[in-house]
PDB file of C-alpha atoms in Angstrom:
ATOM      1  CA  MET A   1      82.273 -38.365 -52.300  1.00  0.00           C
ATOM      2  CA  ALA A   2      79.706 -35.721 -51.363  1.00  0.00           C
ATOM      3  CA  ILE A   3      82.218 -33.820 -49.204  1.00  0.00           C
ATOM      4  CA  ASP A   4      84.250 -33.275 -52.380  1.00  0.00           C
ATOM      5  CA  LYS A   5      81.159 -31.774 -54.062  1.00  0.00           C
ATOM      6  CA  VAL A   6      80.699 -29.477 -51.075  1.00  0.00           C
ATOM      7  CA  ARG A   7      84.394 -28.531 -51.043  1.00  0.00           C
ATOM      8  CA  LYS A   8      84.205 -27.648 -54.753  1.00  0.00           C
ATOM      9  CA  TYR A   9      80.990 -25.678 -54.211  1.00  0.00           C
ATOM     10  CA  LEU A  10      82.376 -23.721 -51.222  1.00  0.00           C
ATOM     11  CA  LYS A  11      85.615 -22.982 -53.117  1.00  0.00           C
ATOM     12  CA  LYS A  12      83.602 -20.404 -55.113  1.00  0.00           C
ATOM     13  CA  PHE A  13      83.288 -18.472 -51.843  1.00  0.00           C
ATOM     14  CA  ASN A  14      86.865 -19.179 -50.659  1.00  0.00           C
ATOM     15  CA  LYS A  15      85.407 -21.252 -47.800  1.00  0.00           C
ATOM     16  CA  ASP A  16      86.559 -24.733 -48.890  1.00  0.00           C
ATOM     17  CA  GLU A  17      89.506 -24.649 -46.490  1.00  0.00           C
ATOM     18  CA  ASP A  18      87.165 -23.867 -43.575  1.00  0.00           C
ATOM     19  CA  ILE A  19      85.474 -27.278 -43.654  1.00  0.00           C
ATOM     20  CA  LEU A  20      86.072 -29.142 -40.403  1.00  0.00           C
ATOM     21  CA  GLU A  21      86.607 -32.908 -40.647  1.00  0.00           C
ATOM     22  CA  PHE A  22      86.412 -35.051 -37.529  1.00  0.00           C
ATOM     23  CA  SER A  23      87.806 -38.439 -36.590  1.00  0.00           C
ATOM     24  CA  VAL A  24      84.417 -39.177 -34.996  1.00  0.00           C
ATOM     25  CA  SER A  25      80.886 -39.105 -36.359  1.00  0.00           C
ATOM     26  CA  SER A  26      78.977 -35.851 -36.649  1.00  0.00           C
ATOM     27  CA  ALA A  27      75.967 -37.542 -38.268  1.00  0.00           C
ATOM     28  CA  THR A  28      73.486 -36.587 -35.550  1.00  0.00           C
ATOM     29  CA  VAL A  29      72.929 -33.267 -33.816  1.00  0.00           C
ATOM     30  CA  LYS A  30      74.284 -34.724 -30.565  1.00  0.00           C
ATOM     31  CA  ASP A  31      77.360 -36.238 -32.265  1.00  0.00           C
ATOM     32  CA  ALA A  32      78.073 -33.011 -34.152  1.00  0.00           C
ATOM     33  CA  ALA A  33      77.826 -30.888 -31.000  1.00  0.00           C
ATOM     34  CA  ILE A  34      80.259 -33.211 -29.216  1.00  0.00           C
ATOM     35  CA  ALA A  35      82.696 -33.266 -32.155  1.00  0.00           C
ATOM     36  CA  ILE A  36      82.626 -29.463 -32.484  1.00  0.00           C
ATOM     37  CA  GLY A  37      82.350 -28.625 -28.789  1.00  0.00           C
ATOM     38  CA  CYS A  38      79.223 -26.464 -29.041  1.00  0.00           C
ATOM     39  CA  ASP A  39      75.604 -26.562 -27.905  1.00  0.00           C
ATOM     40  CA  GLU A  40      73.245 -28.819 -29.862  1.00  0.00           C
ATOM     41  CA  ALA A  41      71.162 -25.739 -30.684  1.00  0.00           C
ATOM     42  CA  ASN A  42      74.057 -24.322 -32.763  1.00  0.00           C
ATOM     43  CA  ILE A  43      74.016 -27.284 -35.128  1.00  0.00           C
ATOM     44  CA  ALA A  44      72.226 -26.266 -38.328  1.00  0.00           C
ATOM     45  CA  LYS A  45      70.485 -29.525 -39.190  1.00  0.00           C
ATOM     46  CA  THR A  46      69.278 -29.880 -42.743  1.00  0.00           C
ATOM     47  CA  MET A  47      66.007 -31.740 -43.073  1.00  0.00           C
ATOM     48  CA  SER A  48      64.708 -33.070 -46.392  1.00  0.00           C
ATOM     49  CA  PHE A  49      61.078 -33.209 -47.495  1.00  0.00           C
ATOM     50  CA  ILE A  50      58.946 -33.765 -50.579  1.00  0.00           C
ATOM     51  CA  VAL A  51      56.692 -30.818 -51.501  1.00  0.00           C
ATOM     52  CA  SER A  52      54.631 -30.892 -54.715  1.00  0.00           C
ATOM     53  CA  GLU A  53      56.571 -34.005 -55.743  1.00  0.00           C
ATOM     54  CA  GLN A  54      59.875 -32.084 -55.499  1.00  0.00           C
ATOM     55  CA  PRO A  55      62.653 -32.421 -52.902  1.00  0.00           C
ATOM     56  CA  ILE A  56      63.269 -29.445 -50.621  1.00  0.00           C
ATOM     57  CA  LEU A  57      65.644 -28.784 -47.728  1.00  0.00           C
ATOM     58  CA  ILE A  58      64.886 -26.859 -44.557  1.00  0.00           C
ATOM     59  CA  VAL A  59      67.807 -25.844 -42.337  1.00  0.00           C
ATOM     60  CA  VAL A  60      66.693 -25.767 -38.678  1.00  0.00           C
ATOM     61  CA  ALA A  61      68.435 -25.135 -35.356  1.00  0.00           C
ATOM     62  CA  GLY A  62      69.583 -28.359 -33.717  1.00  0.00           C
ATOM     63  CA  ASP A  63      67.314 -27.971 -30.698  1.00  0.00           C
ATOM     64  CA  LYS A  64      64.131 -27.599 -32.752  1.00  0.00           C
ATOM     65  CA  LYS A  65      61.714 -29.972 -34.467  1.00  0.00           C
ATOM     66  CA  VAL A  66      59.466 -29.335 -37.424  1.00  0.00           C
ATOM     67  CA  ASP A  67      55.932 -28.425 -36.384  1.00  0.00           C
ATOM     68  CA  ASN A  68      53.538 -30.274 -38.692  1.00  0.00           C
ATOM     69  CA  SER A  69      50.812 -27.615 -38.599  1.00  0.00           C
ATOM     70  CA  LYS A  70      53.279 -24.784 -39.343  1.00  0.00           C
ATOM     71  CA  PHE A  71      54.752 -26.868 -42.177  1.00  0.00           C
ATOM     72  CA  LYS A  72      51.292 -27.427 -43.656  1.00  0.00           C
ATOM     73  CA  GLN A  73      50.449 -23.706 -43.378  1.00  0.00           C
ATOM     74  CA  THR A  74      53.701 -22.781 -45.112  1.00  0.00           C
ATOM     75  CA  PHE A  75      53.870 -25.408 -47.859  1.00  0.00           C
ATOM     76  CA  ASN A  76      50.158 -26.331 -48.222  1.00  0.00           C
ATOM     77  CA  CYS A  77      50.839 -30.019 -47.691  1.00  0.00           C
ATOM     78  CA  LYS A  78      51.643 -32.514 -44.961  1.00  0.00           C
ATOM     79  CA  ALA A  79      55.308 -32.804 -43.962  1.00  0.00           C
ATOM     80  CA  LYS A  80      56.680 -35.875 -45.739  1.00  0.00           C
ATOM     81  CA  MET A  81      60.352 -36.573 -45.059  1.00  0.00           C
ATOM     82  CA  ILE A  82      62.496 -38.168 -47.743  1.00  0.00           C
ATOM     83  CA  PRO A  83      63.444 -41.741 -46.773  1.00  0.00           C
ATOM     84  CA  SER A  84      67.183 -42.038 -46.048  1.00  0.00           C
ATOM     85  CA  GLU A  85      67.683 -44.530 -48.886  1.00  0.00           C
ATOM     86  CA  ASN A  86      66.509 -41.872 -51.392  1.00  0.00           C
ATOM     87  CA  LEU A  87      68.580 -38.932 -50.133  1.00  0.00           C
ATOM     88  CA  GLY A  88      71.599 -39.498 -52.372  1.00  0.00           C
ATOM     89  CA  GLU A  89      69.481 -39.677 -55.503  1.00  0.00           C
ATOM     90  CA  LEU A  90      67.134 -36.793 -54.672  1.00  0.00           C
ATOM     91  CA  ILE A  91      69.391 -34.404 -52.738  1.00  0.00           C
ATOM     92  CA  GLY A  92      72.957 -35.423 -53.602  1.00  0.00           C
ATOM     93  CA  HIS A  93      74.046 -36.252 -50.052  1.00  0.00           C
ATOM     94  CA  GLU A  94      73.517 -39.294 -47.843  1.00  0.00           C
ATOM     95  CA  ALA A  95      71.992 -39.341 -44.348  1.00  0.00           C
ATOM     96  CA  GLY A  96      74.318 -37.792 -41.784  1.00  0.00           C
ATOM     97  CA  GLY A  97      75.880 -35.418 -44.308  1.00  0.00           C
ATOM     98  CA  VAL A  98      72.865 -33.652 -45.795  1.00  0.00           C
ATOM     99  CA  CYS A  99      73.537 -29.941 -46.131  1.00  0.00           C
ATOM    100  CA  PRO A 100      72.436 -27.065 -48.371  1.00  0.00           C
ATOM    101  CA  PHE A 101      75.752 -26.953 -50.289  1.00  0.00           C
ATOM    102  CA  GLY A 102      76.677 -28.871 -53.439  1.00  0.00           C
ATOM    103  CA  ILE A 103      73.166 -30.277 -53.790  1.00  0.00           C
ATOM    104  CA  ASN A 104      71.372 -31.542 -56.859  1.00  0.00           C
ATOM    105  CA  SER A 105      70.011 -28.983 -59.297  1.00  0.00           C
ATOM    106  CA  GLY A 106      66.436 -27.907 -58.599  1.00  0.00           C
ATOM    107  CA  VAL A 107      66.432 -28.650 -54.857  1.00  0.00           C
ATOM    108  CA  LYS A 108      65.008 -25.597 -53.075  1.00  0.00           C
ATOM    109  CA  VAL A 109      66.505 -24.557 -49.736  1.00  0.00           C
ATOM    110  CA  TYR A 110      64.641 -22.806 -46.932  1.00  0.00           C
ATOM    111  CA  LEU A 111      66.084 -21.443 -43.677  1.00  0.00           C
ATOM    112  CA  ASP A 112      64.048 -21.704 -40.486  1.00  0.00           C
ATOM    113  CA  GLU A 113      63.646 -18.653 -38.236  1.00  0.00           C
ATOM    114  CA  SER A 114      65.045 -20.707 -35.327  1.00  0.00           C
ATOM    115  CA  LEU A 115      68.561 -20.043 -36.687  1.00  0.00           C
ATOM    116  CA  LYS A 116      68.332 -16.250 -36.443  1.00  0.00           C
ATOM    117  CA  ARG A 117      69.093 -16.177 -32.698  1.00  0.00           C
ATOM    118  CA  PHE A 118      72.693 -17.319 -33.262  1.00  0.00           C
ATOM    119  CA  GLU A 119      75.836 -15.517 -34.355  1.00  0.00           C
ATOM    120  CA  PHE A 120      77.302 -18.769 -35.712  1.00  0.00           C
ATOM    121  CA  VAL A 121      75.849 -22.125 -36.737  1.00  0.00           C
ATOM    122  CA  TYR A 122      77.419 -25.382 -37.907  1.00  0.00           C
ATOM    123  CA  PRO A 123      75.865 -27.137 -40.906  1.00  0.00           C
ATOM    124  CA  ALA A 124      77.235 -30.447 -42.195  1.00  0.00           C
ATOM    125  CA  CYS A 125      79.377 -30.543 -45.325  1.00  0.00           C
ATOM    126  CA  GLY A 126      78.287 -33.646 -47.208  1.00  0.00           C
ATOM    127  CA  SER A 127      79.746 -36.376 -45.002  1.00  0.00           C
ATOM    128  CA  SER A 128      78.938 -37.899 -41.630  1.00  0.00           C
ATOM    129  CA  ASN A 129      82.084 -36.406 -40.079  1.00  0.00           C
ATOM    130  CA  SER A 130      82.199 -32.819 -41.328  1.00  0.00           C
ATOM    131  CA  ALA A 131      80.841 -29.342 -40.596  1.00  0.00           C
ATOM    132  CA  ILE A 132      81.605 -25.683 -41.192  1.00  0.00           C
ATOM    133  CA  LYS A 133      81.247 -22.677 -38.897  1.00  0.00           C
ATOM    134  CA  LEU A 134      79.201 -19.946 -40.599  1.00  0.00           C
ATOM    135  CA  THR A 135      77.543 -16.684 -39.665  1.00  0.00           C
ATOM    136  CA  ILE A 136      73.863 -16.449 -40.525  1.00  0.00           C
ATOM    137  CA  SER A 137      74.637 -14.078 -43.413  1.00  0.00           C
ATOM    138  CA  GLU A 138      77.221 -16.547 -44.748  1.00  0.00           C
ATOM    139  CA  LEU A 139      74.678 -19.360 -44.477  1.00  0.00           C
ATOM    140  CA  GLU A 140      72.186 -17.226 -46.411  1.00  0.00           C
ATOM    141  CA  GLN A 141      74.723 -16.544 -49.133  1.00  0.00           C
ATOM    142  CA  TYR A 142      76.160 -20.052 -49.510  1.00  0.00           C
ATOM    143  CA  ALA A 143      72.863 -21.951 -49.163  1.00  0.00           C
ATOM    144  CA  ASN A 144      71.282 -20.077 -52.082  1.00  0.00           C
ATOM    145  CA  TYR A 145      68.048 -20.159 -50.091  1.00  0.00           C
ATOM    146  CA  VAL A 146      64.554 -19.348 -51.365  1.00  0.00           C
ATOM    147  CA  SER A 147      63.230 -17.727 -48.188  1.00  0.00           C
ATOM    148  CA  TRP A 148      63.101 -17.749 -44.416  1.00  0.00           C
ATOM    149  CA  VAL A 149      60.276 -19.877 -43.002  1.00  0.00           C
ATOM    150  CA  ASN A 150      58.827 -20.476 -39.537  1.00  0.00           C
ATOM    151  CA  VAL A 151      58.136 -24.214 -39.365  1.00  0.00           C
ATOM    152  CA  SER A 152      59.816 -25.216 -36.101  1.00  0.00           C
ATOM    153  CA  LYS A 153      58.566 -25.751 -32.554  1.00  0.00           C
TER     154      LYS A 153
END
């Protein structure tokens, strides 16, 4: 299971015991906010795209959407999301549990500026009923991100 990959990955940072598992779905921003008891904006949703024929992840605040023109300016191509049936193969996690932890080798991670306004955010942890509470600096450290980007509206 992908949550086991994430647990093993986060163990390197002594954060594996901080993973929250719910008896209800946290697969969508709305579901996650209800399960956690926070605002939808505090959910750090991880979106997956193909750029230069390679999979990438962009972590965005739950109340934001990707702006196509900003994406094109940043990555020099049109935003093309990875179909859900290809997520496991390309990223290492299935829809509803995609996160920047325990991912396939070579997948680049970017963090969107929309996250910087929060003290804490809640990314998923590899399953459709998990999350973890992280500070922005913890997210930076554990996500092994390439850079901050501004691709949301």
